[in-house]
Amino acid sequence: MKKVAFHTLGCKLNFSETSEIGRLFTEKGFVTVTLAQRPHVFVLNTCSVTENADHKCAKIVKEALKMAPKAFVIVIGCYAQLKPEEIAAIPGVDAVFGTHEKFKLLHWITDWNKKRSDEWATIQVTSIKEKLPFSPAYSLGDRTRTFLKVQDGCSYRCSFCTIPLARGASRSATITEVVTQVQTIVRNNVKEIVLTGVNLGDFGIINQQRQTNFFELIQALDEIDGIKRFRISSIEPNLLRKEIIDFVTASKRFVPHFHIPLQSGSDKILKLMQRRYTTALYQERVTYLKEKMASCCIGIDVLVGFPGETEEDFLETYHFLNELPIAYIHVFPYSERAHTKAAHMDQVVPQKERVKRARMLRILSEKKLRHFYSQHLGDTATVLFEYGADNGVMEGFTENYIRVQLPHQPALANKLCKVLLKEINSEGIVIPELLKS
């Protein structure tokens, strides 16, 4: 029996697609293993949001071949779409597949024998200027929550971002297709589904035409029996309409957790980034959220060190974030990406300054998260406990994304349990007390 191993870099969307491709291998008689089990095939699903993500590719290929030197190495994902020749030149890579082709790689490859060192890797990459179809995907079995891809691509043109170049224009599944997939997932005893996409709030573009919208999707999903929780992975502030917030507030299944990219708390920098909102709109959305759902967890993405960001601009961002009732911040130092407008802008911020600013915001994030957790000590909540354990403890998340930890009890895995949130440990994780159902 042929063995295959996978490694995924990047976002939840990548995890859903890796899982989907894994099922294609299973249908062809492959068994999924770890690298330590010396697979015949190794598939690396890449990201290209930052330069560091690009650099990881060669390092991981090298490490994989140390463990499985005869493995047929396939590289897919955003980096593969953007720079296929660069990847093909990495020693040990046998095939490179782009955004569209990765779901058909088993049709392209019939010979799994590793190429000689003097042979060039197979490259199959379609230009994203082509009319790419939507390819459905969802994760299953590798973790408790399931990531369900409902939207792909992005038609926005932020000046720092390569994702539209890697994934193409915005496109979606139909609501009927999503409902069918959810019903399949439910039959696998999944309790929580995380809706994912590149620009999730832009859901509804089918065959290059707007046919529905994200609000109509969540209305349909809320009626599906058998699923306990839906979580929205990330949504642009300009697409987070008040009717969506109102609906989640009264929802039977959608949890009070929103991740809303900000990128900068300076309107000057937002304009340079070509974002589609102002800080005033962002603050209005966050304020409305907290008014409707006081316990709501709000996460943010922020990009620091963008060209033209002065110390004053950064401090404006810092103070803006400090005043917002948010729970955590995902911080990214800006990195130059080829074929983006930002890569050619003046007033480049030195790397050391980018690192310093990122560190300041990460410290702020830690303080924000601890404050958010402390606000809910003494509350009763429902936790979905994860499979597996590390150092004898297991973890889970409340509806509003508070991370909790208990001594490992296998019977609790994939169970929704009532708990009392009691204290925060030295690692910043909440320790709960189990309550009787």
Coordinates of C-alpha atoms in Angstrom, one line a residue:
M1 CA 0.0 0.0 0.0
K2 CA 1.3 3.4 -1.0
K3 CA 1.9 5.9 1.8
V4 CA 1.4 9.7 1.7
A5 CA 2.3 12.4 4.2
F6 CA 1.2 16.0 4.3
H7 CA 2.4 19.3 5.7
T8 CA 0.4 22.5 5.7
L9 CA 1.5 26.1 6.0
G10 CA -0.7 29.1 6.4
C11 CA -4.4 29.7 6.9
K12 CA -7.4 27.6 7.8
L13 CA -8.3 27.5 4.1
N14 CA -5.1 25.7 3.4
F15 CA -5.9 23.1 6.1
S16 CA -9.3 22.5 4.6
E17 CA -7.8 22.0 1.1
T18 CA -5.0 19.7 2.4
S19 CA -7.7 17.5 4.0
E20 CA -9.7 17.5 0.7
I21 CA -6.6 16.4 -1.3
G22 CA -5.9 13.8 1.4
R23 CA -9.3 12.2 0.7
L24 CA -8.4 12.1 -3.0
F25 CA -5.3 10.1 -2.1
T26 CA -7.3 7.8 0.1
E27 CA -9.7 7.0 -2.8
K28 CA -6.7 6.0 -4.8
G29 CA -5.6 3.5 -2.2
F30 CA -3.0 5.6 -0.3
V31 CA -2.8 5.6 3.5
T32 CA -1.9 8.8 5.3
V33 CA 1.2 8.6 7.5
T34 CA 3.8 10.8 9.2
L35 CA 7.2 11.6 7.7
A36 CA 8.8 9.3 10.3
Q37 CA 7.0 6.4 8.6
R38 CA 8.8 7.1 5.3
P39 CA 6.0 7.9 2.9
H40 CA 6.2 7.2 -0.8
V41 CA 4.7 10.7 -1.4
F42 CA 5.1 14.0 0.5
V43 CA 2.7 16.9 -0.2
L44 CA 3.6 20.4 1.0
N45 CA 0.8 22.9 0.9
T46 CA 2.4 26.4 1.0
C47 CA 1.5 29.9 1.9
S48 CA 2.8 33.1 0.5
V49 CA 1.5 35.9 2.7
T50 CA 4.9 36.7 4.0
E51 CA 8.5 36.3 2.8
N52 CA 9.1 34.0 5.7
A53 CA 6.4 31.7 4.5
D54 CA 8.2 31.4 1.2
H55 CA 11.5 30.6 2.9
K56 CA 9.9 27.8 4.9
C57 CA 9.3 25.8 1.7
A58 CA 12.9 24.9 0.9
K59 CA 13.6 24.2 4.6
I60 CA 10.7 21.8 5.0
V61 CA 11.5 20.0 1.8
K62 CA 15.1 19.5 3.0
E63 CA 13.9 18.2 6.4
A64 CA 11.3 15.9 4.8
L65 CA 13.9 14.3 2.5
K66 CA 16.2 13.6 5.5
M67 CA 13.4 11.5 7.0
A68 CA 12.1 10.0 3.7
P69 CA 14.8 10.4 1.1
K70 CA 12.9 8.4 -1.6
A71 CA 9.6 10.4 -1.2
F72 CA 8.1 11.9 -4.3
V73 CA 7.8 15.6 -3.3
I74 CA 4.8 17.7 -4.5
V75 CA 4.5 21.4 -3.6
I76 CA 1.1 23.1 -4.0
G77 CA -0.5 26.2 -2.6
C78 CA -0.1 30.0 -3.0
Y79 CA 3.7 30.0 -3.2
A80 CA 3.5 27.3 -5.9
Q81 CA 1.1 29.4 -8.0
L82 CA 3.2 32.6 -7.7
K83 CA 6.7 31.1 -8.1
P84 CA 6.6 27.6 -9.6
E85 CA 10.0 27.8 -11.3
E86 CA 11.6 28.9 -8.1
I87 CA 10.1 25.9 -6.3
A88 CA 11.0 23.5 -9.1
A89 CA 14.6 24.5 -8.6
I90 CA 14.6 23.4 -5.0
P91 CA 16.6 20.1 -4.7
G92 CA 14.3 17.1 -4.3
V93 CA 11.1 18.7 -5.5
D94 CA 9.4 16.4 -8.1
A95 CA 6.2 18.3 -9.0
V96 CA 4.6 21.8 -8.6
F97 CA 0.9 22.3 -8.9
G98 CA -1.0 25.7 -9.0
T99 CA -4.2 26.9 -7.5
H100 CA -6.5 25.0 -9.9
E101 CA -4.3 22.0 -10.7
K102 CA -3.7 20.9 -7.0
F103 CA -7.1 19.2 -6.9
K104 CA -6.3 17.2 -10.0
L105 CA -2.7 16.2 -9.2
L106 CA -3.6 12.5 -9.1
H107 CA -4.7 12.8 -12.7
W108 CA -1.4 14.4 -13.7
I109 CA 0.9 12.0 -12.0
T110 CA 1.0 8.3 -12.9
D111 CA 4.7 7.6 -12.1
W112 CA 5.6 8.0 -8.4
N113 CA 9.3 7.3 -8.9
K114 CA 11.5 10.1 -7.7
K115 CA 13.1 12.2 -10.4
R116 CA 16.9 12.1 -10.9
S117 CA 18.8 15.1 -9.7
D118 CA 19.3 16.3 -13.3
E119 CA 15.6 16.1 -14.1
W120 CA 13.4 19.1 -13.9
A121 CA 10.3 19.0 -11.8
T122 CA 6.8 18.7 -13.4
I123 CA 5.0 22.1 -13.3
Q124 CA 1.3 22.5 -13.9
V125 CA 0.1 26.0 -13.2
T126 CA -2.8 27.8 -14.9
S127 CA -2.8 31.6 -14.9
I128 CA -5.2 33.1 -12.4
K129 CA -6.4 35.3 -15.2
E130 CA -8.3 32.3 -16.4
K131 CA -11.9 31.7 -15.2
L132 CA -11.1 29.4 -12.3
P133 CA -14.0 27.3 -10.9
F134 CA -14.7 27.0 -7.2
S135 CA -13.2 23.8 -5.7
P136 CA -15.0 22.7 -2.5
A137 CA -13.0 21.5 0.5
Y138 CA -13.3 20.7 4.2
S139 CA -11.0 19.3 6.9
L140 CA -12.0 16.2 8.7
G141 CA -10.3 13.9 11.2
D142 CA -7.1 15.9 11.9
R143 CA -8.6 18.1 14.6
T144 CA -11.9 18.5 16.5
R145 CA -13.3 21.5 14.6
T146 CA -13.9 21.2 10.8
F147 CA -12.8 24.0 8.5
L148 CA -15.3 24.4 5.7
K149 CA -14.2 26.3 2.6
V150 CA -17.2 28.2 1.2
Q151 CA -15.4 31.0 -0.8
D152 CA -12.1 31.4 -2.6
G153 CA -10.1 34.1 -4.3
C154 CA -10.4 37.9 -3.8
S155 CA -11.3 40.7 -6.1
Y156 CA -9.9 43.4 -3.8
R157 CA -6.6 44.9 -4.7
C158 CA -4.9 45.8 -1.4
S159 CA -1.5 47.2 -2.2
F160 CA 0.5 44.8 0.0
C161 CA -1.3 41.5 -0.8
T162 CA -0.4 38.7 -3.2
I163 CA -3.5 36.5 -2.5
P164 CA -5.5 37.7 -5.5
L165 CA -2.4 36.9 -7.6
A166 CA -2.2 33.4 -6.1
R167 CA -5.9 32.5 -5.9
G168 CA -7.7 34.6 -8.5
A169 CA -10.9 36.4 -8.4
S170 CA -13.6 35.9 -5.8
R171 CA -15.8 32.9 -6.3
S172 CA -18.1 30.8 -4.1
A173 CA -20.0 27.6 -3.7
T174 CA -23.8 27.8 -3.9
I175 CA -25.8 27.7 -0.7
T176 CA -27.2 24.3 -1.7
E177 CA -23.7 22.9 -2.1
V178 CA -22.6 24.3 1.3
V179 CA -25.7 22.9 3.0
T180 CA -25.0 19.5 1.4
Q181 CA -21.4 19.5 2.7
V182 CA -22.5 20.5 6.2
Q183 CA -24.9 17.6 6.2
T184 CA -22.1 15.2 5.2
I185 CA -19.8 16.7 8.0
V186 CA -22.6 16.3 10.6
R187 CA -22.7 12.6 9.8
N188 CA -19.1 12.4 10.9
N189 CA -20.0 13.5 14.5
V190 CA -18.5 17.0 14.1
K191 CA -19.7 19.5 16.7
E192 CA -18.2 22.7 15.3
I193 CA -17.7 24.0 11.8
V194 CA -15.5 27.1 11.0
L195 CA -16.5 28.8 7.8
T196 CA -13.4 29.8 5.8
G197 CA -12.6 31.7 2.7
V198 CA -10.1 34.2 1.4
N199 CA -12.7 37.0 1.6
L200 CA -15.5 35.3 3.4
G201 CA -17.8 38.2 3.6
D202 CA -17.8 38.4 -0.3
F203 CA -19.5 35.0 -0.5
G204 CA -22.1 34.7 -3.3
I205 CA -20.2 35.2 -6.5
I206 CA -21.0 32.2 -8.7
N207 CA -20.0 31.9 -12.3
Q208 CA -18.6 35.4 -12.1
Q209 CA -22.0 36.9 -11.1
R210 CA -23.4 37.9 -7.7
Q211 CA -26.1 35.4 -7.0
T212 CA -26.4 35.5 -3.2
N213 CA -24.6 36.8 -0.2
F214 CA -23.1 35.9 3.1
F215 CA -26.1 36.9 5.2
E216 CA -28.3 34.5 3.2
L217 CA -25.7 31.7 3.7
I218 CA -25.6 32.0 7.5
Q219 CA -29.4 32.1 7.6
A220 CA -29.6 28.8 5.7
L221 CA -26.9 27.2 7.9
D222 CA -28.5 28.1 11.1
E223 CA -31.5 25.9 10.2
I224 CA -29.4 22.7 9.8
D225 CA -30.1 20.1 12.5
G226 CA -27.2 18.2 14.0
I227 CA -24.5 20.9 14.1
K228 CA -24.0 22.6 17.4
R229 CA -21.7 25.5 16.5
F230 CA -20.7 27.6 13.5
R231 CA -17.8 29.9 13.8
I232 CA -16.9 32.7 11.3
S233 CA -13.2 32.6 10.6
S234 CA -12.6 36.1 9.4
I235 CA -14.6 38.9 7.8
E236 CA -13.7 42.3 6.4
P237 CA -15.1 45.2 8.5
N238 CA -16.9 46.8 5.5
L239 CA -18.6 43.5 4.8
L240 CA -19.6 42.9 8.4
R241 CA -23.1 44.4 8.0
K242 CA -25.2 45.1 11.0
E243 CA -27.8 42.6 9.9
I244 CA -25.1 39.9 10.2
I245 CA -24.3 41.0 13.7
D246 CA -28.0 41.1 14.7
F247 CA -28.5 37.6 13.2
V248 CA -25.5 36.1 15.1
T249 CA -26.8 37.8 18.3
A250 CA -30.1 35.8 18.1
S251 CA -28.6 32.7 16.4
K252 CA -29.2 29.2 17.6
R253 CA -25.8 28.0 16.3
F254 CA -23.4 30.9 15.4
V255 CA -21.1 31.7 18.2
P256 CA -20.1 35.2 19.5
H257 CA -16.6 35.3 18.0
F258 CA -15.5 37.6 15.1
H259 CA -12.1 38.0 13.6
I260 CA -12.0 41.3 11.8
P261 CA -8.9 42.4 9.9
L262 CA -7.8 46.0 10.6
Q263 CA -4.2 46.2 9.3
S264 CA -3.7 49.8 10.6
G265 CA -5.2 52.2 13.0
S266 CA -4.0 55.1 10.8
D267 CA -6.4 56.3 8.1
K268 CA -3.3 57.6 6.2
I269 CA -1.8 54.1 6.1
L270 CA -5.2 52.4 5.4
K271 CA -5.5 54.6 2.3
L272 CA -1.9 53.6 1.2
M273 CA -2.9 50.0 1.7
Q274 CA -6.0 50.5 -0.5
R275 CA -8.2 49.1 2.3
R276 CA -12.0 49.7 1.8
Y277 CA -12.9 51.3 5.2
T278 CA -11.7 53.9 7.7
T279 CA -10.9 53.7 11.4
A280 CA -14.2 55.3 12.1
L281 CA -16.2 52.5 10.3
Y282 CA -14.0 49.9 12.1
Q283 CA -14.7 51.4 15.5
E284 CA -18.4 51.7 14.7
R285 CA -18.6 47.9 13.9
V286 CA -16.7 46.9 17.0
T287 CA -18.8 49.2 19.2
Y288 CA -22.0 47.8 17.7
L289 CA -20.8 44.2 18.2
K290 CA -20.0 44.7 21.9
E291 CA -23.4 46.5 22.4
K292 CA -25.2 43.6 21.0
M293 CA -23.0 40.8 22.5
A294 CA -21.0 42.0 25.5
S295 CA -19.2 38.7 25.8
C296 CA -18.2 38.6 22.1
C297 CA -14.6 37.8 21.4
I298 CA -13.1 40.1 18.8
G299 CA -9.7 39.3 17.1
I300 CA -7.8 41.6 14.8
D301 CA -5.1 41.4 12.1
V302 CA -2.5 44.2 12.1
L303 CA 0.3 44.8 9.6
V304 CA 3.2 47.0 11.0
G305 CA 6.1 48.7 9.3
F306 CA 4.2 49.4 6.0
P307 CA 6.0 51.8 3.7
G308 CA 5.4 55.4 4.9
E309 CA 4.4 54.3 8.4
T310 CA 6.1 56.9 10.7
E311 CA 6.5 56.5 14.4
E312 CA 3.5 58.8 14.8
D313 CA 1.4 56.6 12.5
F314 CA 2.4 53.5 14.4
L315 CA 1.6 55.1 17.8
E316 CA -1.8 56.1 16.3
T317 CA -2.4 52.4 15.6
Y318 CA -1.2 51.4 19.1
H319 CA -3.5 53.8 20.9
F320 CA -6.4 53.0 18.6
L321 CA -6.0 49.3 19.4
N322 CA -5.5 50.0 23.1
E323 CA -8.9 51.7 23.3
L324 CA -10.8 49.1 21.4
P325 CA -12.6 46.4 23.4
I326 CA -10.9 43.6 21.6
A327 CA -9.5 40.2 22.8
Y328 CA -6.4 39.5 20.8
I329 CA -4.2 40.8 17.9
H330 CA -2.5 38.8 15.2
V331 CA 0.5 40.9 14.3
F332 CA 2.5 40.7 11.1
P333 CA 5.6 42.7 10.3
Y334 CA 5.3 44.0 6.7
S335 CA 7.4 42.1 4.1
E336 CA 7.9 43.1 0.5
R337 CA 6.0 41.0 -2.0
A338 CA 6.8 40.9 -5.7
H339 CA 4.2 42.3 -8.1
T340 CA 2.5 44.5 -5.4
K341 CA 2.2 48.3 -5.4
A342 CA 3.6 48.5 -1.9
A343 CA 6.9 46.9 -3.0
H344 CA 7.7 50.0 -5.0
M345 CA 6.6 52.6 -2.4
D346 CA 9.0 55.1 -0.8
Q347 CA 9.7 55.6 2.9
V348 CA 10.6 52.0 3.6
V349 CA 10.6 51.2 7.3
P350 CA 13.8 49.5 8.5
Q351 CA 13.5 45.8 9.5
K352 CA 14.6 46.4 13.1
E353 CA 11.8 49.0 13.4
R354 CA 9.2 46.6 12.0
V355 CA 10.3 43.9 14.5
K356 CA 10.2 46.5 17.4
R357 CA 6.7 47.6 16.5
A358 CA 5.5 44.0 16.1
R359 CA 6.9 43.2 19.5
M360 CA 5.0 46.1 21.1
L361 CA 1.7 45.1 19.6
R362 CA 2.2 41.4 20.7
I363 CA 2.7 42.5 24.2
L364 CA -0.4 44.6 24.0
S365 CA -2.2 41.6 22.6
E366 CA -1.2 39.5 25.6
K367 CA -2.5 42.2 27.9
K368 CA -5.8 42.4 26.0
L369 CA -6.3 38.6 26.0
R370 CA -5.7 38.3 29.7
H371 CA -8.1 41.2 30.4
F372 CA -10.7 39.6 28.2
Y373 CA -10.3 36.2 30.0
S374 CA -10.4 37.9 33.5
Q375 CA -13.7 39.6 32.6
H376 CA -15.3 36.2 32.2
L377 CA -13.9 34.4 35.3
G378 CA -16.9 33.2 37.3
D379 CA -19.0 32.7 34.1
T380 CA -20.6 29.5 33.1
A381 CA -19.7 28.5 29.6
T382 CA -19.8 25.5 27.2
V383 CA -16.4 24.1 26.0
L384 CA -15.7 21.9 23.1
F385 CA -12.7 19.8 24.1
E386 CA -10.1 18.9 21.5
Y387 CA -8.8 15.4 20.6
G388 CA -5.4 14.5 21.9
A389 CA -3.3 15.7 24.8
D390 CA 0.1 17.4 25.4
N391 CA 2.0 16.8 28.7
G392 CA -1.1 15.2 30.2
V393 CA -3.5 18.1 29.6
M394 CA -6.3 18.7 27.1
E395 CA -7.6 21.9 25.8
G396 CA -10.8 23.3 24.4
F397 CA -12.6 26.6 23.6
T398 CA -15.7 28.2 24.9
E399 CA -18.3 29.7 22.5
N400 CA -16.5 33.0 22.7
Y401 CA -13.1 31.5 22.1
I402 CA -11.7 31.4 25.6
R403 CA -9.0 28.7 25.7
V404 CA -9.3 26.4 28.7
Q405 CA -7.2 23.5 30.0
L406 CA -7.9 20.4 32.1
P407 CA -6.0 17.2 33.0
H408 CA -6.4 14.7 30.1
Q409 CA -9.7 12.9 30.2
P410 CA -10.2 11.0 26.9
A411 CA -14.0 10.7 27.4
L412 CA -14.3 14.5 27.1
A413 CA -12.8 14.8 23.6
N414 CA -15.2 16.2 21.0
K415 CA -17.8 16.7 23.8
L416 CA -19.5 20.0 24.6
C417 CA -19.2 20.3 28.4
K418 CA -20.6 22.9 30.8
V419 CA -17.9 24.5 32.9
L420 CA -17.3 27.3 35.4
L421 CA -14.4 29.5 34.4
K422 CA -12.3 29.7 37.6
E423 CA -8.8 31.1 37.2
I424 CA -6.0 31.9 34.7
N425 CA -2.8 29.9 35.0
S426 CA 0.8 31.1 34.5
E427 CA 0.5 30.4 30.8
G428 CA -2.5 32.6 30.3
I429 CA -5.0 29.8 29.9
V430 CA -8.2 29.5 31.8
I431 CA -8.6 26.6 34.2
P432 CA -12.3 25.6 34.5
E433 CA -14.4 23.4 36.8
L434 CA -16.5 20.8 35.1
L435 CA -20.2 21.1 35.9
K436 CA -22.8 18.4 35.7
S437 CA -24.9 18.6 32.6

